[in-house]
XYZ file of C-alpha atoms in Angstrom:
434
model
C -0.322 -0.061 0.093
C 1.743 3.471 -1.007
C 2.410 5.176 2.015
C -0.490 8.092 1.546
C -2.597 5.073 1.650
C -3.089 5.038 5.436
C -3.843 8.978 5.456
C -6.662 8.091 2.400
C -8.614 5.683 4.750
C -8.331 8.149 8.010
C -9.861 10.071 5.850
C -12.433 8.498 4.542
C -13.235 6.743 8.062
C -13.329 10.486 9.521
C -15.876 11.194 6.557
C -18.108 7.890 7.529
C -18.455 8.428 11.331
C -19.496 12.321 10.521
C -21.538 11.374 8.713
C -23.222 8.585 11.251
C -22.769 10.985 13.839
C -24.819 13.742 11.456
C -27.342 10.427 11.104
C -27.450 9.730 14.426
C -28.003 13.473 15.238
C -31.314 13.931 12.640
C -32.722 10.753 14.163
C -32.721 12.282 17.901
C -34.385 15.791 16.681
C -37.015 13.921 15.090
C -37.972 11.965 17.864
C -38.227 14.383 19.964
C -40.332 16.435 17.753
C -42.216 13.572 17.216
C -42.251 13.169 20.972
C -42.655 16.812 21.743
C -46.095 16.658 19.557
C -47.447 13.907 20.598
C -47.529 15.131 23.671
C -49.619 18.122 22.354
C -51.330 16.557 21.488
C -51.942 14.221 24.508
C -52.475 17.949 25.994
C -54.601 19.263 23.694
C -56.657 15.822 24.229
C -56.691 16.112 27.673
C -57.415 19.511 27.716
C -60.339 18.895 25.620
C -61.873 16.183 28.142
C -61.178 18.677 30.531
C -63.134 21.269 28.671
C -65.478 18.234 28.838
C -65.880 17.447 32.077
C -65.469 21.074 33.345
C -62.084 21.427 35.141
C -61.661 24.894 32.926
C -64.562 26.143 34.665
C -62.222 25.549 37.972
C -59.498 27.403 36.498
C -61.623 30.527 35.631
C -63.995 30.631 38.325
C -63.585 32.541 41.182
C -63.283 30.901 44.958
C -63.788 31.975 48.498
C -61.120 33.555 50.128
C -61.765 30.794 53.139
C -63.748 28.441 54.304
C -65.942 30.620 56.960
C -66.581 32.137 54.503
C -68.415 29.515 52.671
C -69.887 28.561 55.664
C -71.617 31.596 56.743
C -72.832 32.076 52.849
C -74.590 28.813 53.088
C -75.591 29.281 56.682
C -77.422 33.042 56.046
C -78.585 31.962 52.612
C -80.414 29.355 54.635
C -80.978 31.038 57.919
C -83.895 33.973 57.606
C -87.648 34.796 57.559
C -88.158 30.992 57.582
C -86.539 30.420 60.985
C -87.481 33.757 62.528
C -91.012 34.082 61.426
C -92.093 30.960 60.541
C -90.879 28.590 61.810
C -92.303 29.852 65.729
C -95.703 29.771 63.919
C -95.772 27.064 62.645
C -94.697 25.084 66.332
C -97.212 26.942 68.055
C -99.707 26.017 65.933
C -98.904 22.227 65.556
C -98.779 22.141 69.541
C -95.494 23.299 70.405
C -92.759 20.844 71.297
C -94.452 18.067 69.515
C -94.160 19.808 66.193
C -89.686 19.438 66.749
C -90.273 15.620 66.404
C -91.071 15.666 62.920
C -89.179 18.179 62.005
C -86.250 16.741 63.231
C -86.480 13.085 61.697
C -87.697 15.134 58.602
C -84.787 17.260 58.330
C -82.597 13.818 58.508
C -84.614 11.987 56.263
C -84.631 14.575 53.978
C -83.729 17.150 54.040
C -79.652 16.843 54.834
C -79.672 14.471 51.596
C -80.821 16.622 49.219
C -78.975 19.319 50.618
C -75.627 17.449 50.488
C -77.129 16.561 46.705
C -77.176 20.206 45.359
C -74.096 21.269 47.620
C -72.890 17.873 45.804
C -74.004 19.040 42.169
C -72.804 22.149 42.130
C -69.285 21.409 43.351
C -68.275 18.893 41.071
C -69.263 20.726 37.858
C -68.336 24.195 39.333
C -71.557 26.613 37.572
C -74.528 28.135 38.650
C -78.060 26.457 38.543
C -79.137 27.194 35.074
C -75.001 25.738 34.253
C -75.773 22.844 36.262
C -78.929 21.726 35.525
C -77.793 22.725 31.626
C -75.254 20.189 31.816
C -77.386 17.084 33.317
C -79.232 17.508 30.069
C -80.011 19.976 28.028
C -83.152 19.457 28.094
C -83.703 20.001 31.720
C -81.987 23.512 31.603
C -86.014 25.189 32.120
C -85.566 23.749 36.003
C -82.422 26.366 36.403
C -84.280 29.299 35.026
C -87.282 28.128 36.700
C -85.505 28.405 40.150
C -84.128 31.973 38.750
C -87.420 32.885 38.590
C -88.569 31.809 41.662
C -85.526 34.145 43.204
C -86.267 36.768 41.451
C -89.807 37.258 43.012
C -88.084 35.580 46.823
C -86.323 38.830 46.442
C -88.783 41.529 45.617
C -90.927 40.729 48.708
C -87.699 40.590 51.012
C -86.348 43.661 49.995
C -89.712 45.042 50.673
C -89.238 43.513 53.924
C -86.051 45.045 54.107
C -87.244 48.597 52.976
C -89.845 48.068 56.716
C -87.351 47.448 58.982
C -85.492 50.312 57.894
C -88.210 52.649 57.948
C -88.700 51.441 61.422
C -85.431 51.642 62.295
C -84.873 55.797 61.317
C -87.582 56.010 63.039
C -86.674 54.123 66.352
C -84.595 57.141 67.253
C -87.179 58.787 68.949
C -88.623 59.310 72.443
C -91.489 58.367 73.139
C -91.560 55.910 70.349
C -94.499 57.040 68.017
C -95.920 53.617 67.970
C -96.264 54.182 71.781
C -99.399 55.176 71.930
C -102.678 56.183 70.088
C -102.675 59.749 68.220
C -104.589 62.358 69.278
C -107.689 63.497 67.598
C -107.818 68.092 67.942
C -111.107 69.303 67.170
C -112.856 72.702 67.611
C -114.840 71.854 71.202
C -112.390 68.770 72.813
C -109.452 66.224 71.988
C -109.615 62.769 72.079
C -108.375 59.565 70.789
C -108.234 58.234 67.565
C -111.196 56.164 67.635
C -110.242 53.475 64.948
C -106.241 53.185 66.709
C -108.791 53.064 70.336
C -110.302 49.621 69.226
C -106.934 48.344 67.595
C -103.740 49.271 69.096
C -100.869 52.165 68.886
C -98.605 49.264 67.263
C -101.607 47.885 64.362
C -102.318 52.079 64.311
C -99.342 52.658 62.764
C -98.261 49.960 60.631
C -101.461 50.471 58.838
C -101.495 54.175 58.773
C -98.265 55.592 59.236
C -95.923 52.856 57.695
C -97.835 51.552 55.029
C -100.749 54.322 54.896
C -102.792 51.883 52.523
C -106.063 52.991 50.980
C -109.660 51.866 52.163
C -110.123 49.062 49.974
C -107.896 47.647 47.070
C -110.059 48.950 44.359
C -108.385 52.029 45.381
C -104.836 52.554 44.524
C -103.732 55.818 46.653
C -101.425 57.763 46.239
C -96.786 57.194 46.162
C -95.938 56.511 49.345
C -92.198 58.711 49.595
C -91.354 57.097 53.271
C -91.451 52.960 51.564
C -89.971 54.002 48.101
C -87.384 55.629 49.508
C -86.164 53.090 52.157
C -86.934 50.095 49.286
C -84.167 52.060 47.201
C -81.981 51.882 50.282
C -82.297 48.204 50.047
C -82.041 47.196 46.596
C -78.941 49.736 46.578
C -77.385 47.492 49.712
C -78.080 44.413 47.833
C -76.387 46.002 44.888
C -73.336 47.267 47.149
C -73.026 43.680 48.376
C -72.867 42.047 45.084
C -71.383 44.280 42.849
C -68.174 42.573 42.826
C -69.673 39.007 42.845
C -68.255 36.638 46.031
C -65.215 38.960 46.756
C -67.472 41.916 48.008
C -70.711 39.764 49.465
C -68.204 36.813 50.712
C -67.002 39.758 53.219
C -70.475 40.623 54.128
C -71.241 37.647 55.225
C -68.982 38.104 58.218
C -71.769 40.702 59.435
C -74.998 39.980 57.788
C -74.519 36.249 59.312
C -73.199 36.348 62.444
C -75.226 39.995 63.314
C -78.395 37.926 63.763
C -77.750 35.818 66.260
C -76.124 39.183 68.677
C -79.560 39.887 67.710
C -81.303 37.111 68.828
C -79.450 35.990 71.737
C -79.915 39.642 73.525
C -83.696 39.350 72.486
C -83.666 36.013 74.189
C -81.337 37.738 77.753
C -83.999 40.297 77.356
C -86.890 38.279 77.047
C -86.158 35.567 80.018
C -85.909 38.716 82.227
C -89.641 39.168 81.424
C -92.876 38.490 83.764
C -93.297 35.508 82.804
C -91.460 34.009 80.036
C -90.649 30.884 82.048
C -94.400 29.791 81.312
C -94.405 30.767 77.354
C -90.747 28.285 77.304
C -93.051 25.733 79.438
C -95.691 25.644 77.320
C -93.390 25.123 73.773
C -91.423 22.227 75.019
C -94.682 20.246 76.347
C -95.430 18.250 73.283
C -99.183 17.392 72.430
C -98.507 14.181 71.336
C -101.766 13.943 69.798
C -101.397 16.167 67.272
C -98.283 13.898 66.200
C -100.773 11.658 64.536
C -102.304 14.437 62.250
C -101.058 13.978 58.771
C -100.804 18.109 58.489
C -98.133 18.614 60.976
C -96.089 15.930 59.000
C -96.662 17.602 55.660
C -95.900 21.467 56.886
C -93.029 19.774 58.778
C -91.702 18.773 55.247
C -92.573 22.550 53.764
C -91.022 23.849 56.764
C -87.839 21.741 55.731
C -87.548 22.706 52.520
C -87.974 26.755 52.760
C -85.564 26.800 55.620
C -82.643 24.779 53.966
C -83.658 26.876 50.539
C -84.117 23.101 48.777
C -84.859 23.997 44.816
C -83.981 27.801 45.346
C -80.527 27.171 43.342
C -78.829 28.802 45.841
C -76.811 26.401 47.520
C -75.711 24.715 44.512
C -74.437 28.690 43.609
C -72.951 29.083 45.929
C -70.971 25.247 46.617
C -70.217 26.028 42.756
C -67.324 28.292 43.928
C -65.678 25.523 46.093
C -62.477 23.479 44.610
C -63.893 19.672 43.656
C -61.738 18.041 46.935
C -63.635 20.242 49.449
C -65.896 18.155 52.184
C -69.099 18.636 51.232
C -70.696 15.728 53.580
C -69.631 18.097 56.617
C -70.804 20.981 55.254
C -74.617 19.582 54.309
C -74.555 18.385 58.244
C -72.418 21.366 60.408
C -75.324 23.991 58.061
C -77.945 21.890 58.183
C -77.976 21.769 61.909
C -77.404 25.199 62.573
C -80.250 26.233 60.612
C -82.127 23.553 63.200
C -80.596 25.081 66.339
C -81.104 28.877 64.750
C -84.527 28.256 64.348
C -85.015 26.556 68.035
C -83.666 29.888 69.582
C -85.582 32.125 67.263
C -88.661 29.756 68.638
C -87.677 29.622 72.031
C -87.193 34.167 71.748
C -90.667 34.253 70.360
C -92.653 31.987 73.184
C -90.680 33.678 76.127
C -92.287 36.505 74.590
C -95.327 35.183 73.849
C -95.067 34.063 77.549
C -95.381 38.003 78.589
C -97.731 38.812 76.609
C -100.429 35.748 77.398
C -99.023 37.226 81.548
C -100.315 40.226 80.716
C -103.838 39.554 79.342
C -104.103 37.290 82.372
C -103.819 40.212 84.665
C -106.217 41.971 83.204
C -108.862 38.799 83.118
C -107.938 38.589 86.621
C -109.088 42.333 87.625
C -111.949 42.452 85.313
C -113.202 39.377 86.947
C -112.373 40.058 89.875
C -114.326 43.397 90.235
C -117.320 41.596 88.913
C -117.154 39.184 92.030
C -117.081 42.353 93.958
C -120.041 43.424 92.383
C -121.865 39.983 93.009
C -120.708 40.111 96.659
C -122.571 43.815 97.081
C -125.769 42.315 94.732
C -126.000 39.677 97.223
C -125.764 37.387 94.011
C -122.399 36.173 96.240
C -121.479 35.514 100.518
C -118.654 37.245 101.836
C -118.476 33.312 103.861
C -117.364 31.542 100.378
C -114.172 33.872 100.148
C -110.681 32.560 101.745
C -110.374 35.508 104.261
C -106.974 35.911 103.124
C -108.184 37.251 100.160
C -107.577 40.408 99.239
C -108.975 42.282 95.829
C -107.186 44.586 95.650
C -103.896 43.158 94.701
C -105.644 39.962 94.141
C -102.440 37.167 92.461
C -103.890 34.614 89.439
C -103.495 31.993 91.398
C -105.879 33.374 94.489
C -108.077 34.367 91.364
C -108.137 30.797 90.413
C -108.948 29.412 93.998
C -112.167 31.503 94.227
C -113.035 30.857 90.758
C -113.019 27.028 91.578
C -114.500 27.697 95.026
C -117.529 29.447 93.726
C -117.775 27.391 90.614
C -118.670 24.377 93.113
C -120.834 26.522 95.790
C -123.086 28.300 92.893
C -122.934 25.114 90.777
C -126.509 25.433 88.966
C -125.811 29.469 88.450
C -122.309 29.245 87.714
C -122.589 30.608 84.245
C -125.022 33.567 84.174
C -122.855 34.666 86.712
C -120.440 35.463 84.176
C -116.947 35.077 85.026
C -113.839 33.706 83.440
C -111.091 31.333 84.550
C -108.016 33.615 83.433
C -106.222 30.604 82.480
C -102.367 31.499 80.967
C -102.887 28.141 79.317
C -105.370 28.957 77.744
C -103.981 32.748 76.726
C -100.867 30.714 75.125
C -103.001 28.753 73.363
C -104.716 31.648 71.262
């Protein structure tokens, strides 16, 4: 082989090695490009799947700043007039403590499962009431629209009640209160109490004639009540300011709007317990009338109250839970909010029955005084003998217990003539039942 043949071979080998390196490098780059393109396709497919499942909404949808805000929002939505106003009325109507039993049973069987269902649906799909039903089936989208219409009508009359509250709040900075006494009417000769107010009461007269300023009949429209119009406008402005930034603003409002009613209820309860006869009302509340529990009407009204109190079917529960992350423990939330709702109803009922006991005692005292005066007149006329009246009885400061003792004696002695005497028993339980 010539001397320079080794040099030529070495050069050829170097060229082959460099060609192989170039080929391998090209394969690696093309393989990387293929892998990257495959990865992009996979990412796109996964993203498409997530879009189908709604996880892209999860990235865009705002979330609660804290779990406390969310719980307060759910409590604030479910706790309302149904607990403070309607529940005590149904409790009084359906046997007091006996009504708590069917209500608690239906809350466990119907209320909590359905409440949990709405929480879970909103949290999983992360959409509002309309979006949730459209996601489940486009044919069911009308249910979401119907729930929004119902919420709209509820908001209308709730804001009217808020307007009434604002009116009374503005009028309460007076002493004496304008609804404390009946107004006086002056004419050319003398001054007298408003006859309409005297027939009803000062609070009733102020409500109908001053606050509402109602017309005489439905056929008369009446003029514009500018006081209530301003109060209603103020109520809507407050609601708009609370919701102007979505949950970022309404979530902060929840700290006040959800907690302040409990402060007020506790103040009312403490004040109510200090009133004379409040314990009679509370005892009447927790004295069950078991025979009423057998009536189907009681169970039907208890079921209605469960739906109304928890806000089931209104769409609000779904909307609030849709701002949660999907790994949130909605089991715990459903049980917690439901029992907070129940205990709030019991707390409000305690307040109402304490005041009812006080009111019943006042009415009963008037009954005792009026009938004691009747007994004195019968003693003077001679229809009753002074001998049947116990010596320790003082009619000038007679108590309800002493009157009931005299009443029983007269009823036994004058058994045949008792009805003609026109005396009433004046029992506190009779007034509480009314």
